[in-house]
GROMACS .gro file of C-alpha atoms in nm:
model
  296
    1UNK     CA    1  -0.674   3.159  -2.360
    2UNK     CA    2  -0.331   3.302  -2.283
    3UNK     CA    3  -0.363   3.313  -1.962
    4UNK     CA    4  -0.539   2.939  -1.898
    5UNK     CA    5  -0.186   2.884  -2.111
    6UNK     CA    6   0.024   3.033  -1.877
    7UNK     CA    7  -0.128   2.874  -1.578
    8UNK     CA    8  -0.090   2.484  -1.763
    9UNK     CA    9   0.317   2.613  -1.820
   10UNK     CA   10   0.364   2.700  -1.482
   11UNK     CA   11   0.187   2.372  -1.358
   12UNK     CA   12   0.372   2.186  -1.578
   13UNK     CA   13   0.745   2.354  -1.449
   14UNK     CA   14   0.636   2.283  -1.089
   15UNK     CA   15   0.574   1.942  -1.139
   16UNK     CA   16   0.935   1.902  -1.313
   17UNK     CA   17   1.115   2.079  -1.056
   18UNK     CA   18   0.945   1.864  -0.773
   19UNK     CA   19   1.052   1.534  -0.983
   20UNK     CA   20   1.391   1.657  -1.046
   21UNK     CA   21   1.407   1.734  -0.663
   22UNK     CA   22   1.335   1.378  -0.607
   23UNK     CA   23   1.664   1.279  -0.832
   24UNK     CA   24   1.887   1.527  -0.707
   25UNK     CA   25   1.812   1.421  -0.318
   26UNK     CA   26   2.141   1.395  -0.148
   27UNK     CA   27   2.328   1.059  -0.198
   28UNK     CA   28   2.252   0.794   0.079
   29UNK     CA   29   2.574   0.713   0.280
   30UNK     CA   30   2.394   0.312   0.251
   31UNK     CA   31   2.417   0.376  -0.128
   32UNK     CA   32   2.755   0.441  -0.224
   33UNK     CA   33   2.638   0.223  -0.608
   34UNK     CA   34   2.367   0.449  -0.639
   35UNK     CA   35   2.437   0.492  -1.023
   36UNK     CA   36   2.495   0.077  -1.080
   37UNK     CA   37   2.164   0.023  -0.839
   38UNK     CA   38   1.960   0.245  -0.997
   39UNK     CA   39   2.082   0.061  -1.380
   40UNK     CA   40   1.985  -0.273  -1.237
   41UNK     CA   41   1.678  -0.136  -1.108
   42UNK     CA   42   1.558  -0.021  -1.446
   43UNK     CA   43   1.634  -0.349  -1.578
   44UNK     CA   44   1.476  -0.524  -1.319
   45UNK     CA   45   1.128  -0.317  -1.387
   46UNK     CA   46   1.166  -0.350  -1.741
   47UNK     CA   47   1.137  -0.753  -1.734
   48UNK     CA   48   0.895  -0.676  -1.465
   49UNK     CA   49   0.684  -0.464  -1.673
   50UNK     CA   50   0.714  -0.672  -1.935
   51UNK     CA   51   0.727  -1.011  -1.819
   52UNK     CA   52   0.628  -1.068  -1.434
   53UNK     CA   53   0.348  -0.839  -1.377
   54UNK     CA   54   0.117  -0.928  -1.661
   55UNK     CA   55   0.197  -1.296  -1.580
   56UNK     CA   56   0.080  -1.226  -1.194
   57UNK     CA   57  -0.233  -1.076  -1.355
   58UNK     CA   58  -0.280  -1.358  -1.554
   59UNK     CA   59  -0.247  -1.552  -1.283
   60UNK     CA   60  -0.483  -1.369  -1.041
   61UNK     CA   61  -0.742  -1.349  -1.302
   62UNK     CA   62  -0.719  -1.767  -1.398
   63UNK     CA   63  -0.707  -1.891  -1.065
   64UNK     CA   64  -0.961  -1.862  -0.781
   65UNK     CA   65  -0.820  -1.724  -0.413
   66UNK     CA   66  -0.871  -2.074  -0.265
   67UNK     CA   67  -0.609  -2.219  -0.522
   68UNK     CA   68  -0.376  -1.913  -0.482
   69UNK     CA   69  -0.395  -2.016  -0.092
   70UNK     CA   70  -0.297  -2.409  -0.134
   71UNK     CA   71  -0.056  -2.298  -0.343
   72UNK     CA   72   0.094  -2.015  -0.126
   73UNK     CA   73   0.063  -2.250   0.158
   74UNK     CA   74   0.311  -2.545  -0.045
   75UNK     CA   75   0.583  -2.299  -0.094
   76UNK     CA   76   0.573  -2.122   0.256
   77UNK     CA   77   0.546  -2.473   0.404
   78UNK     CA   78   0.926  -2.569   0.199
   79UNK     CA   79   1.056  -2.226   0.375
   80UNK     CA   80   0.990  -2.314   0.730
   81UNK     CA   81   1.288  -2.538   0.680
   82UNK     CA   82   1.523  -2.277   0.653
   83UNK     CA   83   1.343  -2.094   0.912
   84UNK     CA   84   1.412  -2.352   1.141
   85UNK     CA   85   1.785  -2.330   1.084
   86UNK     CA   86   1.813  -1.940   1.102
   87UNK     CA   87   1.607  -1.936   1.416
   88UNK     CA   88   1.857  -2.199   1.582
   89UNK     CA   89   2.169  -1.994   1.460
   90UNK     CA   90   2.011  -1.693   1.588
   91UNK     CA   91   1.960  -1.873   1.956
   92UNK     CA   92   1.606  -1.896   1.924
   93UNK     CA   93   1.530  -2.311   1.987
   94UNK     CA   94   1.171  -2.237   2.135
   95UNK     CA   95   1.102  -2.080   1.779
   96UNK     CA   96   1.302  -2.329   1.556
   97UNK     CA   97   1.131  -2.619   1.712
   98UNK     CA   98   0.786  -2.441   1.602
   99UNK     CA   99   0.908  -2.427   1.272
  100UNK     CA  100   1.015  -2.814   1.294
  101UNK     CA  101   0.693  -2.860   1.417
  102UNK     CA  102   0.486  -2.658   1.137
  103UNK     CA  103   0.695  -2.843   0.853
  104UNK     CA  104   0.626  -3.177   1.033
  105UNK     CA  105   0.271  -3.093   1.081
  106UNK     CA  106   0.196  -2.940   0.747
  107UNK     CA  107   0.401  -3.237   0.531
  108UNK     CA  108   0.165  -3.494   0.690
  109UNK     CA  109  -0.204  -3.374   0.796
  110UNK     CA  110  -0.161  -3.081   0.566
  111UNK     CA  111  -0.116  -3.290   0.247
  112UNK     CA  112   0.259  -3.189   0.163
  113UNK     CA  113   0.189  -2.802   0.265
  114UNK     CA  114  -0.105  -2.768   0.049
  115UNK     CA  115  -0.318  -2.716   0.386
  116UNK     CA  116  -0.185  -2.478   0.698
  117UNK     CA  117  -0.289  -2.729   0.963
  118UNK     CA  118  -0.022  -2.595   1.205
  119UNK     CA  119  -0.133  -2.203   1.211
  120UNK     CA  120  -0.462  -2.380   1.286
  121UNK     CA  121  -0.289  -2.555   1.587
  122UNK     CA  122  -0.094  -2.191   1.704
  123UNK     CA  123   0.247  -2.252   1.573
  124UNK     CA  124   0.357  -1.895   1.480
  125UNK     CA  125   0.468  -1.849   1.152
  126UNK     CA  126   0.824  -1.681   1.149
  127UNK     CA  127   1.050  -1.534   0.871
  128UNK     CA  128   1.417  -1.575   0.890
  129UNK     CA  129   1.733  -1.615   0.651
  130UNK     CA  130   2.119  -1.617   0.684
  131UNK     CA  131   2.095  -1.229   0.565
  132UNK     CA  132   1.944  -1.214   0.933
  133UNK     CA  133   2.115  -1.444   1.125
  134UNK     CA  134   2.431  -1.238   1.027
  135UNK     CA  135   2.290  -0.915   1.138
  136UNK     CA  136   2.177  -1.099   1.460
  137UNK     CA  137   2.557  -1.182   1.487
  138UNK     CA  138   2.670  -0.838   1.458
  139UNK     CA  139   2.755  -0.825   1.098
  140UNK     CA  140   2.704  -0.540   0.894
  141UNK     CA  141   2.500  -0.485   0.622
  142UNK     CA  142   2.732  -0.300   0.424
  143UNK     CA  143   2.621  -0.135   0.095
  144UNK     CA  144   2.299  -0.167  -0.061
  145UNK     CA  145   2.274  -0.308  -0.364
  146UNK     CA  146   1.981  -0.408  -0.597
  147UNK     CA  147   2.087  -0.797  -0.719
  148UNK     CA  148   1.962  -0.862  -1.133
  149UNK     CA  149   1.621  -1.001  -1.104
  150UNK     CA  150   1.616  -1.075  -0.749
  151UNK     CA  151   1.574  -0.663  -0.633
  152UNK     CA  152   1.680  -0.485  -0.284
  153UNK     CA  153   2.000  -0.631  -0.098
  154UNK     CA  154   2.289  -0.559   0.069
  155UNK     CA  155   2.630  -0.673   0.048
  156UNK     CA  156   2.558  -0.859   0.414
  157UNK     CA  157   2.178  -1.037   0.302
  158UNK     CA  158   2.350  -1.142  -0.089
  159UNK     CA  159   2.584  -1.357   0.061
  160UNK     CA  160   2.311  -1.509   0.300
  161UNK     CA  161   2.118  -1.592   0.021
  162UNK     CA  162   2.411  -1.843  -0.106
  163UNK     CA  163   2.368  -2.025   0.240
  164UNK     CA  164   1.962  -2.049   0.227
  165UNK     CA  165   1.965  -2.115  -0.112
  166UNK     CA  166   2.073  -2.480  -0.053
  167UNK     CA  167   1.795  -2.542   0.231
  168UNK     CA  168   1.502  -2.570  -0.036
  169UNK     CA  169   1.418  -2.907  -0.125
  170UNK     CA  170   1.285  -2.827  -0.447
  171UNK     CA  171   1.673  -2.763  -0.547
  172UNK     CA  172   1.664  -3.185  -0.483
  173UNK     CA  173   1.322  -3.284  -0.692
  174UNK     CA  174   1.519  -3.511  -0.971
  175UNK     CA  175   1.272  -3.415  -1.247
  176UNK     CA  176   1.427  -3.077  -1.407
  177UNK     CA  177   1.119  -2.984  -1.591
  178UNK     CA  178   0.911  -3.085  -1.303
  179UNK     CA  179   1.123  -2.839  -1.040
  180UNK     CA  180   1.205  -2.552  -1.305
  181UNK     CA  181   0.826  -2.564  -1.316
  182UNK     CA  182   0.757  -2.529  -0.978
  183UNK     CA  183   1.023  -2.240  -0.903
  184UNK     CA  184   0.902  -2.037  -1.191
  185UNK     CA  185   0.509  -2.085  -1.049
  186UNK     CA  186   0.678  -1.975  -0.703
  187UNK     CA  187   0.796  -1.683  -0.836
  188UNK     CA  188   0.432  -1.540  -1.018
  189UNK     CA  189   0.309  -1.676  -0.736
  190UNK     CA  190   0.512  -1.394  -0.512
  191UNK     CA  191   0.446  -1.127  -0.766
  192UNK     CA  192   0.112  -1.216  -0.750
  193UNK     CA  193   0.084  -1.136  -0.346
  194UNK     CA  194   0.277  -0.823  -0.431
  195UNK     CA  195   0.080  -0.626  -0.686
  196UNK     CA  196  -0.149  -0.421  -0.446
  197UNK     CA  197   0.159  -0.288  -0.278
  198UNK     CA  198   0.397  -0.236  -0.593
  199UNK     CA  199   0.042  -0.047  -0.768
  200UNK     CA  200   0.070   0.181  -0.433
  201UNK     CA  201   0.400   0.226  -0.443
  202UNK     CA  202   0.384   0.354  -0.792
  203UNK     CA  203   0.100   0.614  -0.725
  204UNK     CA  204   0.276   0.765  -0.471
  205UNK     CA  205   0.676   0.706  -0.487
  206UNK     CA  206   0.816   1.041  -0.675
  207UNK     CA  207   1.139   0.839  -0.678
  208UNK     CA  208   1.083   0.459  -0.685
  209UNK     CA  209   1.460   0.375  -0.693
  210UNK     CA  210   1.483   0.589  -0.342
  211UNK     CA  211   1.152   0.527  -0.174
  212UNK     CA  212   1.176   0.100  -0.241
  213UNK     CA  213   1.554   0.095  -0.126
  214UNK     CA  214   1.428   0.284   0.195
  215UNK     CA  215   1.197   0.127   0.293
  216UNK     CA  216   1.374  -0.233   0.253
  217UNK     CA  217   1.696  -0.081   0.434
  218UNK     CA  218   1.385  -0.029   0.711
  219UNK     CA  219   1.261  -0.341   0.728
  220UNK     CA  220   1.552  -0.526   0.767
  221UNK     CA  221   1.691  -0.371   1.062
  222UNK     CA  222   1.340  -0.445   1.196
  223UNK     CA  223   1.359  -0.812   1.109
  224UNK     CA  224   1.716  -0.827   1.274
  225UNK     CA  225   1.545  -0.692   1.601
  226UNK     CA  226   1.244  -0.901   1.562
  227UNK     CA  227   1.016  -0.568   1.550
  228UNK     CA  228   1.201  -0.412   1.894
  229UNK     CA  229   1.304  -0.035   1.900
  230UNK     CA  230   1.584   0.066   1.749
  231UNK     CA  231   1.837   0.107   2.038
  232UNK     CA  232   1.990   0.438   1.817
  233UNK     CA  233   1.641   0.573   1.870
  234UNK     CA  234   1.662   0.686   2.211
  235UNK     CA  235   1.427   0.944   2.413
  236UNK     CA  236   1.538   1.049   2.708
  237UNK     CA  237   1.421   0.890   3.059
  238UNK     CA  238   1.207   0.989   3.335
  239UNK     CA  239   1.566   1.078   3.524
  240UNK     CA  240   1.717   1.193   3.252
  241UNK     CA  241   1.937   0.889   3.250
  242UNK     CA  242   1.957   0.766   2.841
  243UNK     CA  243   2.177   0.425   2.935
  244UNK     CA  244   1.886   0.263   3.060
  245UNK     CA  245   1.711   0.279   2.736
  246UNK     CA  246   2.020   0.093   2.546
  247UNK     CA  247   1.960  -0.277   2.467
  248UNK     CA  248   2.224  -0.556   2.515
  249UNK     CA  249   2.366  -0.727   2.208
  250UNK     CA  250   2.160  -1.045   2.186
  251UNK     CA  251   2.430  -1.346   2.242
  252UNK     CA  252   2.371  -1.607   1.895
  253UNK     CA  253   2.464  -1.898   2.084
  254UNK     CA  254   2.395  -1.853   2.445
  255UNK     CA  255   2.008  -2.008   2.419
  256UNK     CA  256   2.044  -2.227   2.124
  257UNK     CA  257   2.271  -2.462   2.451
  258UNK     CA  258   1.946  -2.548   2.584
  259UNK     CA  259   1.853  -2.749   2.308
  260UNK     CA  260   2.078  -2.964   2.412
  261UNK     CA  261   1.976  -2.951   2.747
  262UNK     CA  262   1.837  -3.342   2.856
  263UNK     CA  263   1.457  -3.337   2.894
  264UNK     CA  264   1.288  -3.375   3.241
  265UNK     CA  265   1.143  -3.695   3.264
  266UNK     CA  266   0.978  -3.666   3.571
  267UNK     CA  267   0.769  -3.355   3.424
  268UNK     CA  268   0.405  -3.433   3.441
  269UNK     CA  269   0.338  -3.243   3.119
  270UNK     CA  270   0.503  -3.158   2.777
  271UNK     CA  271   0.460  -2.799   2.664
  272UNK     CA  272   0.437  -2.770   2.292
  273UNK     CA  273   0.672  -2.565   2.103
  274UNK     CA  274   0.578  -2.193   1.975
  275UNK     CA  275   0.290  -2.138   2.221
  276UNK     CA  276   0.027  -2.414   2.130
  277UNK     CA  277  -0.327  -2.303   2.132
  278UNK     CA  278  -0.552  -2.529   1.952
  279UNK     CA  279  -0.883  -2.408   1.801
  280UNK     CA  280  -1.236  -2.552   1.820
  281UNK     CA  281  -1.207  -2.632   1.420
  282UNK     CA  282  -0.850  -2.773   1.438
  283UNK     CA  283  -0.958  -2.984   1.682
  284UNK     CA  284  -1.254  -3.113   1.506
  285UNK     CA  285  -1.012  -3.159   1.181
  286UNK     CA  286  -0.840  -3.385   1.399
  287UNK     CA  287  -1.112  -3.581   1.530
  288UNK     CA  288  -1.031  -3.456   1.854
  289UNK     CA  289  -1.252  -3.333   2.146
  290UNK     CA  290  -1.349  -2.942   2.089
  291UNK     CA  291  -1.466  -2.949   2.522
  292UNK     CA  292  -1.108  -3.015   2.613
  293UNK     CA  293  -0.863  -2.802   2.689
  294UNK     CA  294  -0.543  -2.756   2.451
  295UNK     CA  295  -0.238  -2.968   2.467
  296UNK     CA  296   0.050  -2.871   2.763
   0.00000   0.00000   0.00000
């Protein structure tokens, strides 16, 4: 008995040294508000805990996936507008005239957004803000900070957010009731999507705070590349030569100029923004012919 005891005390002290190890990690030199972050964190996962996550279970548990879809699909179809802008800042027309084209699509055939006819028709689905239009520019992300309620920034994507934030539509629906409604069902709806991976992330983080603000510092340099290897990350060449590994700053503005380039007229076909590849059951949605080849 004393010694089963023993055993269950030292257990116990190696489990509290190897959480305490997790707190007393070095500070981050992206993390110079560690001590404010980590207070706004706690806050942040105390409404959570409280308010959020048992709503997005509620939620899951009321409403069948096929509902959860349409209404994933409404929301995500009011973002492509401010996709479409970032891409065009970022000097990416081909890309923002995709997301034109998805919005246009979607807000007709697709019934306001409620169905994704355009990912049926192969227009890409792309993810940018101001945050990343910034970095794209060369700006800095500065510190990291975790924003009240709205979780993992930086000094560089907070500021973006003021610049997106005016690009929803649903900050112009006249009803108040009507839009508070909607923004609110937006934001369980999110929560929703992201239980499975905040449920892993609790099973495994020993330090939330650290491993969350990580991994989002990670991402977003990822997002600024548009998934391309870090240029720091460099392994030395076949020659030994490391230069030819660096990659060129990507000019903003230099492609976004051919958008205003004047069409070809004399071009015998029209290719289709974003790649267009039109499947058998898109084309029979449309009432088109499955046998024929997709749109140029």
């Amino acid at each position: 008995m004393r010694y089963s005891i023993q055993k269950l005390v030292l257990v116990l002290t190696v489990l509290g040294l190897a959480a305490g190890c997790s707190t007393l990690r070095a500070p981050s030199p992206a993390d110079p508000f560690e001590g404010f972050n980590r207070g706004v964190s706690s806050f942040n996962e105390g409404v959570d805990t409280v308010v959020l996550k048992p709503l997005a279970k509620g939620y899951n548990a009321v409403t069948a996936p096929e509902v959860r879809t349409v209404v994933g699909n409404f929301f995500s179809n009011l973002e492509d507008i401010a996709v479409a802008f970032n891409n065009l800042l970022q000097g990416k027309p081909k890309e923002a005239g995709g997301d034109i084209s998805r919005f246009a699509l979607n807000s007709t055939i697709g019934i306001f957004g409620l169905v994704d006819v355009a990912s049926e028709l192969g227009f890409q689905k792309h993810d940018e803000d101001f945050g990343q239009t910034l970095g794209v520019w060369g700006v800095g992300s500065g510190p990291y900070l975790v924003l009240p309620l709205l979780g993992p920034s930086t000094l560089r994507d907070a500021s973006g957010k003021v610049v997106d934030a005016p690009l929803n539509p649903l900050r112009y629906h006249d009803d108040v009731s009507e839009r508070n409604s909607l923004i609110f069902l937006n934001l369980v709806d999110k929560r929703a999507r992201l239980l499975p991976a905040t449920d892993l992330v609790d099973r495994v983080a020993l330090d939330k705070y650290a491993f969350v603000r990580d991994a989002y510092l990670a991402r977003r340099a990822s997002q600024i590349r548009d998934g391309a290897p870090d240029p720091n990350d460099k392994a030395p060449s076949d020659d030994g030569d490391e230069s030819s590994l660096m990659m060129e700053p990507h000019p903003p503005f230099k492609a976004a100029l051919d958008v205003f380039k004047p069409l070809d007229m004399n071009a015998q076909t029209f290719e289709l923004p974003g790649g267009l590849a039109q499947s058998a059951r898109a084309k029979a949605a449309l009432g088109l012919d499955a046998s024929e080849p997709a749109i140029h």
